[in-house]
Coordinates of C-alpha atoms and ligand atoms in Angstrom, one line a residue:
M27 CA 0.0 0.0 0.0
R28 CA 1.3 3.5 -0.9
A29 CA 1.7 6.0 1.9
A30 CA -0.6 9.0 1.6
A31 CA 1.3 12.1 0.5
A32 CA 2.1 14.5 3.4
P33 CA -0.4 17.4 3.4
V34 CA 1.2 20.5 2.0
E35 CA 1.8 23.1 4.7
T36 CA 0.2 26.6 4.4
L37 CA 2.4 29.7 4.5
G38 CA 2.3 31.5 7.8
P39 CA 4.6 33.0 10.4
E40 CA 5.6 29.6 11.8
L41 CA 6.8 28.5 8.3
L42 CA 9.1 31.5 7.7
S43 CA 12.2 29.9 9.3
R44 CA 11.7 26.7 7.3
L45 CA 11.2 28.2 3.8
P46 CA 13.4 26.8 1.1
S47 CA 16.5 28.9 0.5
A48 CA 15.2 29.8 -3.0
V49 CA 12.5 31.9 -1.4
Q50 CA 13.6 35.2 -0.1
K51 CA 12.0 36.2 3.2
P52 CA 11.7 39.3 5.4
S53 CA 15.0 40.2 6.9
Y54 CA 13.4 42.3 9.7
D55 CA 11.6 41.2 12.8
R56 CA 7.9 41.2 12.0
T57 CA 6.8 40.8 15.5
A58 CA 8.3 44.1 16.4
L59 CA 6.6 45.9 13.6
A60 CA 4.0 48.5 14.6
P61 CA 1.3 49.5 12.0
G62 CA 1.8 53.0 10.8
M63 CA -0.2 52.9 7.5
A64 CA -3.3 51.4 6.0
H65 CA -4.0 50.3 2.5
I66 CA -7.5 50.1 1.0
G67 CA -7.9 47.4 -1.7
V68 CA -5.4 44.6 -1.1
G69 CA -5.5 43.1 -4.6
A70 CA -2.7 41.7 -6.8
F71 CA -1.4 45.1 -7.8
H72 CA -0.9 46.4 -4.2
R73 CA 0.7 43.2 -3.1
C74 CA 3.0 43.2 -6.1
H75 CA 3.9 46.9 -6.0
Q76 CA 3.5 49.2 -3.0
A77 CA 3.8 46.3 -0.5
E78 CA 7.1 45.3 -2.1
Y79 CA 8.5 48.8 -1.8
T80 CA 7.4 48.8 1.8
D81 CA 9.0 45.5 2.4
D82 CA 12.2 46.9 0.8
L83 CA 12.0 49.9 3.1
L84 CA 11.5 47.7 6.2
S85 CA 14.5 45.6 5.2
H86 CA 16.5 48.8 4.7
R87 CA 15.6 50.4 8.0
P88 CA 13.1 48.7 10.3
D89 CA 10.5 51.3 11.2
S90 CA 7.0 51.6 12.4
W91 CA 5.5 51.2 8.9
G92 CA 3.7 48.0 9.2
V93 CA 0.6 48.0 6.9
I94 CA -3.0 47.2 7.9
G95 CA -4.6 45.9 4.7
I96 CA -8.3 46.7 4.3
N97 CA -10.8 45.4 1.8
I98 CA -14.1 47.1 1.5
R99 CA -15.2 45.0 -1.6
P100 CA -14.9 41.3 -2.2
P101 CA -12.9 39.2 -1.9
R102 CA -12.7 38.7 1.8
L103 CA -9.1 38.7 3.2
A104 CA -9.6 36.7 6.3
E105 CA -9.5 33.3 4.6
T106 CA -6.5 34.0 2.5
L107 CA -4.0 36.7 3.7
G108 CA -5.5 36.7 7.2
G109 CA -5.1 33.0 7.6
Q110 CA -1.5 33.4 6.6
G111 CA -0.7 36.1 9.1
G112 CA -0.5 38.7 6.3
L113 CA 2.3 36.8 4.5
Y114 CA 2.2 35.9 0.9
T115 CA 4.6 35.0 -1.9
R116 CA 5.4 37.5 -4.6
L117 CA 6.7 35.9 -7.8
I118 CA 8.5 37.8 -10.4
R119 CA 8.4 36.1 -13.8
Q120 CA 10.1 36.7 -17.0
D121 CA 9.6 34.0 -19.6
I122 CA 11.1 30.9 -18.0
H123 CA 12.6 32.7 -15.0
V124 CA 10.8 32.7 -11.6
E125 CA 12.0 34.6 -8.5
A126 CA 10.1 34.1 -5.3
R127 CA 9.9 36.3 -2.2
V128 CA 7.7 36.3 0.8
I129 CA 6.5 39.8 1.6
G130 CA 6.1 40.6 5.3
G131 CA 4.9 44.2 5.6
I132 CA 1.2 43.5 6.0
V133 CA 0.7 43.0 9.8
R134 CA -3.1 42.8 9.9
V135 CA -6.0 42.5 7.6
V136 CA -9.5 43.9 8.0
D137 CA -12.6 42.9 6.1
S138 CA -15.0 45.8 5.9
Q139 CA -17.3 44.6 3.1
E140 CA -20.5 44.5 5.0
S141 CA -20.1 47.7 7.0
A142 CA -17.7 50.6 7.0
A143 CA -17.1 50.4 10.7
P144 CA -14.1 48.1 10.8
A145 CA -12.4 50.2 8.1
L146 CA -13.3 53.5 9.8
E147 CA -11.8 52.3 13.1
V148 CA -8.4 51.8 11.4
L149 CA -8.5 54.9 9.2
A150 CA -9.4 57.2 12.1
S151 CA -6.9 55.8 14.5
S152 CA -4.1 58.1 15.7
G153 CA -1.4 55.5 14.8
I154 CA -2.2 55.7 11.1
D155 CA -0.3 58.5 9.3
M156 CA -0.5 57.3 5.7
V157 CA -3.3 55.7 3.8
T158 CA -2.6 54.3 0.4
L159 CA -5.4 53.1 -2.0
T160 CA -5.9 50.9 -5.0
V161 CA -9.6 50.8 -5.4
T162 CA -9.7 50.8 -9.3
E163 CA -10.8 53.7 -11.5
K164 CA -14.4 53.4 -10.7
G165 CA -13.9 53.3 -6.9
Y166 CA -13.6 57.1 -7.0
C167 CA -17.2 57.5 -8.2
Q168 CA -16.0 60.2 -10.5
I169 CA -17.3 61.3 -13.9
P170 CA -14.5 60.0 -16.3
S171 CA -14.6 62.9 -18.7
N172 CA -14.1 65.6 -16.0
G173 CA -13.1 64.0 -12.7
A174 CA -16.0 65.5 -10.7
L175 CA -17.8 63.5 -8.1
D176 CA -20.8 61.6 -9.7
L177 CA -23.6 62.8 -7.6
D178 CA -26.0 60.3 -9.3
H179 CA -23.8 57.3 -8.4
P180 CA -26.0 55.1 -6.1
D181 CA -23.3 54.8 -3.4
I182 CA -22.8 58.6 -3.4
V183 CA -26.6 59.1 -3.2
H184 CA -26.5 56.7 -0.2
D185 CA -23.6 58.4 1.5
L186 CA -25.0 61.9 1.2
A187 CA -28.1 60.6 3.0
N188 CA -26.1 58.5 5.5
P189 CA -22.7 60.1 6.1
Q190 CA -21.9 58.1 9.2
T191 CA -22.4 54.7 7.5
P192 CA -20.8 55.3 4.1
R193 CA -20.5 52.7 1.3
S194 CA -18.3 54.5 -1.2
V195 CA -14.6 55.1 -1.0
P196 CA -15.0 58.9 -1.0
G197 CA -17.7 58.6 1.7
M198 CA -15.6 56.4 3.8
L199 CA -12.6 58.7 3.7
A200 CA -14.7 61.8 4.4
R201 CA -16.1 60.0 7.4
A202 CA -12.7 58.8 8.6
L203 CA -11.3 62.3 8.3
E204 CA -14.3 63.7 10.2
L205 CA -13.6 61.2 13.0
R206 CA -9.9 62.2 13.0
M207 CA -10.8 65.9 13.2
A208 CA -13.2 65.3 16.1
S209 CA -10.7 63.2 18.1
H210 CA -6.9 63.4 17.9
G211 CA -6.7 65.8 14.9
R212 CA -3.5 64.2 13.5
P213 CA -2.6 65.0 9.9
V214 CA -2.6 62.2 7.3
T215 CA -1.6 61.6 3.7
L216 CA -4.1 59.9 1.4
L217 CA -2.1 58.5 -1.5
S218 CA -3.9 57.1 -4.4
C219 CA -2.1 54.4 -6.2
D220 CA -4.7 53.8 -8.9
N221 CA -3.8 54.2 -12.5
I222 CA -5.6 57.5 -13.2
P223 CA -4.1 60.8 -14.2
T224 CA -4.0 63.4 -11.4
N225 CA -5.2 60.7 -9.1
G226 CA -4.4 62.8 -6.0
V227 CA -6.4 65.7 -7.4
I228 CA -9.3 63.4 -8.2
L229 CA -9.2 61.9 -4.7
E230 CA -9.2 65.3 -3.1
T231 CA -12.0 66.5 -5.3
V232 CA -14.3 63.6 -4.5
V233 CA -13.6 63.7 -0.8
Q234 CA -13.9 67.4 -0.5
A235 CA -17.2 67.3 -2.6
L236 CA -18.6 65.3 0.3
A237 CA -16.8 67.1 3.1
S238 CA -18.0 70.6 1.9
R239 CA -21.6 69.4 2.2
R240 CA -21.2 68.7 5.9
N241 CA -21.1 72.3 7.1
N242 CA -19.0 71.5 10.2
G243 CA -15.6 72.8 9.2
L244 CA -14.5 69.5 7.8
A245 CA -13.5 70.8 4.4
D246 CA -11.3 73.5 6.0
W247 CA -9.8 71.0 8.4
I248 CA -8.9 68.7 5.4
S249 CA -7.3 71.6 3.5
A250 CA -5.1 72.3 6.5
N251 CA -4.3 68.7 7.6
V252 CA -4.6 66.2 4.8
A253 CA -2.4 65.8 1.7
F254 CA -3.5 64.1 -1.5
P255 CA -0.3 63.6 -3.6
S256 CA -0.7 62.2 -7.1
A257 CA 1.4 59.2 -8.0
M258 CA 2.3 57.2 -11.1
V259 CA 2.5 53.5 -10.4
D260 CA 3.7 50.8 -12.8
R261 CA 4.1 47.1 -12.7
I262 CA 2.2 44.5 -14.7
A263 CA 0.6 42.2 -12.2
P264 CA -2.4 40.2 -13.6
A265 CA -5.0 38.5 -11.5
T266 CA -3.5 35.4 -9.8
T267 CA -4.6 32.1 -11.3
P268 CA -4.8 28.5 -9.8
A269 CA -1.7 27.7 -11.9
D270 CA 0.3 30.3 -9.9
I271 CA -0.8 28.8 -6.6
E272 CA 0.1 25.4 -8.0
L273 CA 3.5 26.6 -9.1
V274 CA 4.4 27.7 -5.6
A275 CA 3.3 24.4 -4.2
R276 CA 5.2 22.4 -6.7
R277 CA 8.4 24.4 -6.7
F278 CA 8.7 25.5 -3.1
G279 CA 6.6 22.9 -1.3
Y280 CA 4.0 25.0 0.5
H281 CA 0.5 26.3 -0.1
D282 CA -0.1 30.0 -0.5
A283 CA -3.7 31.2 -1.2
A284 CA -2.5 34.8 -1.7
V285 CA 0.3 34.4 -4.3
V286 CA 0.8 37.3 -6.7
V287 CA 2.8 37.4 -9.9
G288 CA 4.4 40.3 -11.5
E289 CA 7.0 41.3 -14.1
P290 CA 10.5 42.5 -13.2
F291 CA 9.9 46.1 -14.1
R292 CA 8.5 48.4 -11.5
Q293 CA 8.2 52.2 -11.1
W294 CA 6.6 54.5 -8.5
V295 CA 6.8 58.3 -8.9
I296 CA 5.1 60.2 -6.1
E297 CA 4.3 63.9 -5.8
Q298 CA 6.3 65.3 -2.9
K299 CA 3.3 66.7 -1.0
F300 CA 2.8 65.0 2.3
A301 CA 1.1 65.7 5.6
G302 CA 2.7 64.2 8.7
R303 CA 5.0 61.3 8.8
V304 CA 6.0 59.6 5.5
P305 CA 7.5 56.2 4.7
R306 CA 10.8 56.9 2.9
W307 CA 10.0 54.8 -0.2
D308 CA 12.4 57.1 -2.0
L309 CA 15.3 55.3 -0.3
V310 CA 14.3 52.0 -2.0
G311 CA 13.6 53.0 -5.6
A312 CA 10.5 55.2 -5.6
T313 CA 11.0 58.8 -6.9
F314 CA 9.6 61.8 -5.1
V315 CA 9.1 64.7 -7.6
G316 CA 7.4 68.1 -7.7
D317 CA 5.2 67.2 -10.6
V318 CA 4.2 63.7 -11.7
T319 CA 2.2 64.8 -14.8
P320 CA 4.9 64.0 -17.5
F321 CA 5.5 60.5 -15.9
E322 CA 1.7 59.8 -15.8
H323 CA 1.1 60.8 -19.4
L324 CA 4.1 58.8 -20.7
K325 CA 3.0 55.7 -18.8
M326 CA -0.7 55.9 -19.5
R327 CA -0.5 56.8 -23.1
V328 CA 2.4 54.5 -24.1
L329 CA 2.3 51.3 -21.9
N330 CA -1.4 51.4 -20.9
G331 CA -2.4 52.7 -24.4
A332 CA -0.7 49.7 -25.9
Q333 CA -2.3 47.3 -23.4
T334 CA -5.8 48.6 -24.1
T335 CA -5.2 48.5 -27.8
L336 CA -3.9 45.0 -27.7
A337 CA -6.6 43.9 -25.3
T338 CA -9.7 44.9 -27.2
L339 CA -8.3 44.3 -30.7
G340 CA -6.8 41.1 -29.3
V341 CA -10.2 39.8 -28.2
L342 CA -11.7 40.7 -31.5
A343 CA -8.9 38.7 -33.2
G344 CA -9.6 35.7 -30.9
L345 CA -6.4 36.1 -28.9
E346 CA -6.3 35.4 -25.1
H347 CA -3.4 37.3 -23.5
T348 CA -1.4 40.4 -24.1
S349 CA 1.6 38.3 -25.1
D350 CA -0.5 36.5 -27.7
A351 CA -1.7 39.8 -29.1
I352 CA 1.7 41.3 -29.4
A353 CA 3.0 38.1 -31.0
D354 CA 0.6 38.8 -33.9
P355 CA 2.8 40.6 -36.5
L356 CA -0.1 42.8 -37.6
L357 CA -1.1 44.0 -34.2
A358 CA 2.5 44.4 -33.1
A359 CA 3.2 46.6 -36.2
F360 CA 0.0 48.5 -35.6
V361 CA 0.7 49.3 -32.0
R362 CA 4.3 50.4 -32.5
R363 CA 3.3 52.7 -35.3
M364 CA 0.4 54.1 -33.3
L365 CA 2.7 54.9 -30.4
V366 CA 5.6 56.3 -32.3
E367 CA 3.7 58.3 -34.9
E368 CA 0.7 59.5 -33.0
T369 CA 1.2 59.1 -29.2
L370 CA 4.8 60.1 -28.7
P371 CA 4.4 63.6 -30.2
T372 CA 1.7 64.3 -27.6
L373 CA 4.1 63.8 -24.7
M374 CA 6.0 66.4 -22.8
P375 CA 9.7 65.7 -22.1
V376 CA 10.2 63.3 -19.2
P377 CA 13.4 63.7 -17.1
G378 CA 15.8 60.9 -17.9
V379 CA 13.6 59.1 -20.5
A380 CA 14.2 58.7 -24.2
P381 CA 10.7 58.3 -25.7
Q382 CA 11.5 55.8 -28.5
A383 CA 13.5 53.7 -26.0
Y384 CA 10.5 53.8 -23.6
V385 CA 8.2 52.5 -26.4
E386 CA 10.6 49.6 -27.1
Q387 CA 10.9 48.8 -23.5
S388 CA 7.2 48.9 -23.0
L389 CA 6.6 46.6 -26.0
G390 CA 9.3 44.3 -24.7
R391 CA 7.5 44.1 -21.3
L392 CA 4.3 43.1 -23.1
R393 CA 6.0 40.2 -24.9
N394 CA 6.8 38.5 -21.5
T395 CA 5.2 35.2 -22.0
A396 CA 5.2 34.3 -18.3
I397 CA 2.8 37.1 -17.5
R398 CA -0.6 35.7 -18.4
H399 CA -2.5 38.9 -18.6
R400 CA -5.9 38.2 -20.1
N401 CA -7.1 40.6 -22.7
H402 CA -10.5 40.5 -21.1
Q403 CA -9.0 41.6 -17.7
I404 CA -7.4 44.7 -19.3
A405 CA -10.6 45.4 -21.2
T406 CA -12.5 45.4 -17.9
D407 CA -13.8 48.9 -17.1
G408 CA -12.5 50.2 -20.4
S409 CA -14.9 53.2 -20.1
Q410 CA -12.8 54.4 -17.1
K411 CA -9.5 53.9 -19.0
I412 CA -9.9 55.1 -22.5
V413 CA -10.0 58.8 -21.6
Q414 CA -6.4 58.9 -20.3
R415 CA -5.0 56.2 -22.6
L416 CA -6.5 57.2 -25.9
L417 CA -8.9 60.1 -25.9
N418 CA -6.6 62.6 -24.3
P419 CA -3.8 62.1 -26.9
I420 CA -6.4 62.2 -29.6
R421 CA -7.8 65.5 -28.3
D422 CA -4.2 66.9 -28.1
R423 CA -3.5 65.9 -31.7
L424 CA -6.8 67.2 -33.1
A425 CA -6.1 70.6 -31.4
K426 CA -2.9 70.7 -33.5
G427 CA -4.6 69.5 -36.7
E428 CA -2.7 66.2 -36.6
S429 CA -3.9 62.8 -37.8
I430 CA -5.7 60.5 -35.5
A431 CA -6.1 57.6 -38.0
L432 CA -4.3 55.1 -35.8
L433 CA -5.4 56.1 -32.3
S434 CA -9.1 56.0 -33.4
V435 CA -8.9 52.3 -34.1
P436 CA -8.6 51.2 -30.5
V437 CA -11.4 53.6 -29.6
A438 CA -13.6 51.7 -32.1
G439 CA -12.1 48.6 -30.6
W440 CA -13.4 49.5 -27.2
I441 CA -16.9 50.1 -28.7
A442 CA -16.9 46.9 -30.7
Y443 CA -15.7 45.0 -27.6
L444 CA -18.6 46.2 -25.5
I445 CA -21.4 46.1 -28.1
Q446 CA -20.5 42.5 -29.1
A447 CA -21.2 41.6 -25.5
S448 CA -24.8 42.9 -25.8
A449 CA -27.8 40.7 -26.5
R450 CA -28.3 42.4 -29.8
F451 CA -24.8 41.4 -31.0
G452 CA -25.1 37.8 -29.7
K453 CA -23.4 38.2 -26.3
R454 CA -20.1 37.0 -27.6
W455 CA -18.3 37.4 -24.2
P456 CA -19.2 38.5 -20.7
V457 CA -18.0 42.0 -19.9
S458 CA -17.5 44.1 -16.8
D459 CA -17.8 47.8 -17.2
P460 CA -20.0 50.4 -15.5
Y461 CA -21.1 51.5 -19.0
A462 CA -21.9 48.1 -20.4
G463 CA -25.6 48.5 -19.8
K464 CA -25.7 51.9 -21.5
V465 CA -23.7 50.7 -24.5
A466 CA -26.0 47.6 -24.8
E467 CA -29.1 50.0 -24.7
I468 CA -27.6 52.0 -27.6
A469 CA -26.8 48.9 -29.5
D470 CA -30.4 47.6 -29.0
A471 CA -31.8 50.9 -30.2
T472 CA -29.6 51.5 -33.2
G473 CA -28.8 48.0 -34.6
R474 CA -25.9 47.4 -36.8
D475 CA -25.5 50.6 -38.6
P476 CA -22.0 51.8 -37.8
E477 CA -22.7 55.4 -38.2
M478 CA -25.7 55.3 -35.8
L479 CA -23.8 53.1 -33.4
A480 CA -20.8 55.4 -33.3
A481 CA -23.0 58.5 -33.0
G482 CA -24.9 57.0 -30.1
I483 CA -21.9 55.9 -28.2
L484 CA -19.8 59.1 -28.8
A485 CA -22.8 61.0 -27.4
I486 CA -22.1 59.6 -23.9
D487 CA -20.8 62.9 -22.6
T488 CA -19.4 61.5 -19.3
I489 CA -16.8 59.7 -21.4
F490 CA -16.5 61.7 -24.6
D491 CA -16.4 65.4 -24.1
P492 CA -18.7 67.1 -26.6
G493 CA -15.8 68.9 -28.5
L494 CA -14.3 65.5 -29.3
A495 CA -17.5 63.7 -30.0
T496 CA -18.6 66.3 -32.6
N497 CA -15.2 66.4 -34.4
G498 CA -15.8 65.2 -37.9
D499 CA -12.4 63.6 -38.4
F500 CA -12.7 61.7 -35.1
R501 CA -16.2 60.6 -35.7
G502 CA -15.4 59.5 -39.3
A503 CA -12.3 57.5 -38.3
V504 CA -14.1 55.7 -35.4
T505 CA -17.1 54.9 -37.6
S506 CA -15.0 53.5 -40.4
A507 CA -12.9 51.4 -38.0
L508 CA -16.1 50.2 -36.2
D509 CA -17.7 49.1 -39.4
K510 CA -14.7 46.8 -40.2
L511 CA -14.3 45.6 -36.6
L512 CA -17.9 44.4 -36.7
S513 CA -17.4 42.5 -40.0
D514 CA -16.3 38.9 -40.4
D515 CA -12.7 40.2 -40.9
P516 CA -12.2 42.5 -37.9
M517 CA -8.5 42.9 -38.5
A518 CA -9.3 44.7 -41.8
A519 CA -9.7 47.8 -39.6
V520 CA -6.1 47.5 -38.5
R521 CA -4.7 46.7 -42.0
H522 CA -6.7 49.5 -43.5
S523 CA -5.5 52.1 -41.0
L524 CA -1.9 51.0 -41.5
E525 CA -2.1 51.3 -45.2
Q526 CA -3.9 54.6 -45.0
G527 CA -1.4 56.1 -42.6
E528 CA 1.6 54.8 -44.5
P529 CA 3.7 57.6 -45.9
A530 CA 3.3 57.8 -49.7
R531 CA 6.9 56.7 -50.3
L532 CA 6.2 53.4 -48.6
K533 CA 3.0 52.6 -50.5
R534 CA 3.2 49.6 -52.6
P535 CA 2.5 50.3 -56.3
A536 CA -1.0 49.2 -57.4
Q537 CA -0.9 45.7 -58.9
S538 CA -1.4 45.7 -62.6
A539 CA -4.0 43.4 -64.0
Ligands
LIG10 C1 -3.8 47.3 -17.2 C2 -3.0 47.8 -16.0 O1 -5.7 46.1 -16.5 C3 -5.2 47.2 -16.9 O2 -5.9 48.2 -17.1 O3 -3.5 48.1 -18.3 O4 -3.4 47.2 -14.8 C4 -1.5 47.7 -16.2 O5 -1.1 46.4 -16.2 C5 -0.7 48.5 -15.1 O6 -1.1 49.9 -15.1 C6 0.8 48.4 -15.3 O7 1.4 49.3 -14.4

């Protein structure tokens, strides 16, 4: 009779001293670590990015910067990270290479999905001097086209009526700040780490929009005691899959329900605008600068612009991951030309960065076959992403009378992606986007006519500002690309735009009969 295999042990504090030597582990004493900051939204990106910088900082100089991780939306943390004492494995993967490290900076986790109370208790406490957030673009309850608080958002409607039991992120932060003001009064920095331009300004705008309606001095107290720096964050870290968890078990011999996987590249540029104590992430690779705008534009328009383009066009071409889409010669040629010819000229100079080299580096990152970044994941919440990734560079080019033939194709790609998920277009795939219902309604009403479809969707003024939506060149280019993307040969849109945009000297002579 064969002996039963020994059960695989789960990662936790007691396993730390027995981890295989191939797995790097915290070099500092976790038991001595006091919490000094909180993070809201402990997803793969936080665990792979800010938490790694914090872990580097704690190794560099042990300090009271332990992190309390809070989730206010699913999934619950108690069963995964919580059960592992906050520990998890961060894998860095590049093609066949895997580097493993257990990150130790998260000292406690808090589930606050059912009620705001557990989150508020942490956020309002006098020991917390820094709050970082990754709550996704839509977590800010802002109107994508102008960044103002969306007063019609159901959670905001709720929070305006029930300010002490908030549901939204802005509502929760406004309430936490109100509690701080009424108790210890300590200053705090709220640092958005979501991938939105001027994320600090947006966070401040939505929090202050609620605070100013309180009429109790909260807005003024916030102005004097709270900082909202903007930040550019970068590392590709797709959703963890069962295969990643399996890889850790197979290679390193333990079970970890909270594994995250990222690429080697990482970058964090933070506006130097703080209130109170600040973790010195600048000592471990982050950059503190006066203005993050040039860094944000570069990253969102080049790397993220390429990702969104490859994601939606990739799905339409039947491709699963970013690395599959960029392995397609047509899509690769398209995205490079779009970035070099149309996107780069919209960018301001970025200290220390050569734009062409940045494009090549970005495309290289997207070719990493070990990063299984699903095109559908990137296409998720596209309505919240296309403004900064595609529409802003388009607007800048149109203002200078420059061509937008290439950048319009992924805009049409986003439309085609969403409308093909509607019942009218056969529900080709499930989608997750706050505007999916609205787009489906338009598709139902207009049917297949590309001109009517494009007109209907470009009229959504919370995404497309009216100046852009009514521009004839833009509308024409989107309509023409959409027509082809909805045909049996969707990639004709990509081929056509490449041929059209091709400088005359490169055009092939017409074939003679
Ligand atoms: C991606 C980003 O899902 C997405 O929208 O484009 O998460 C991207 O991987 C990160 O911004 C990279 O830093």
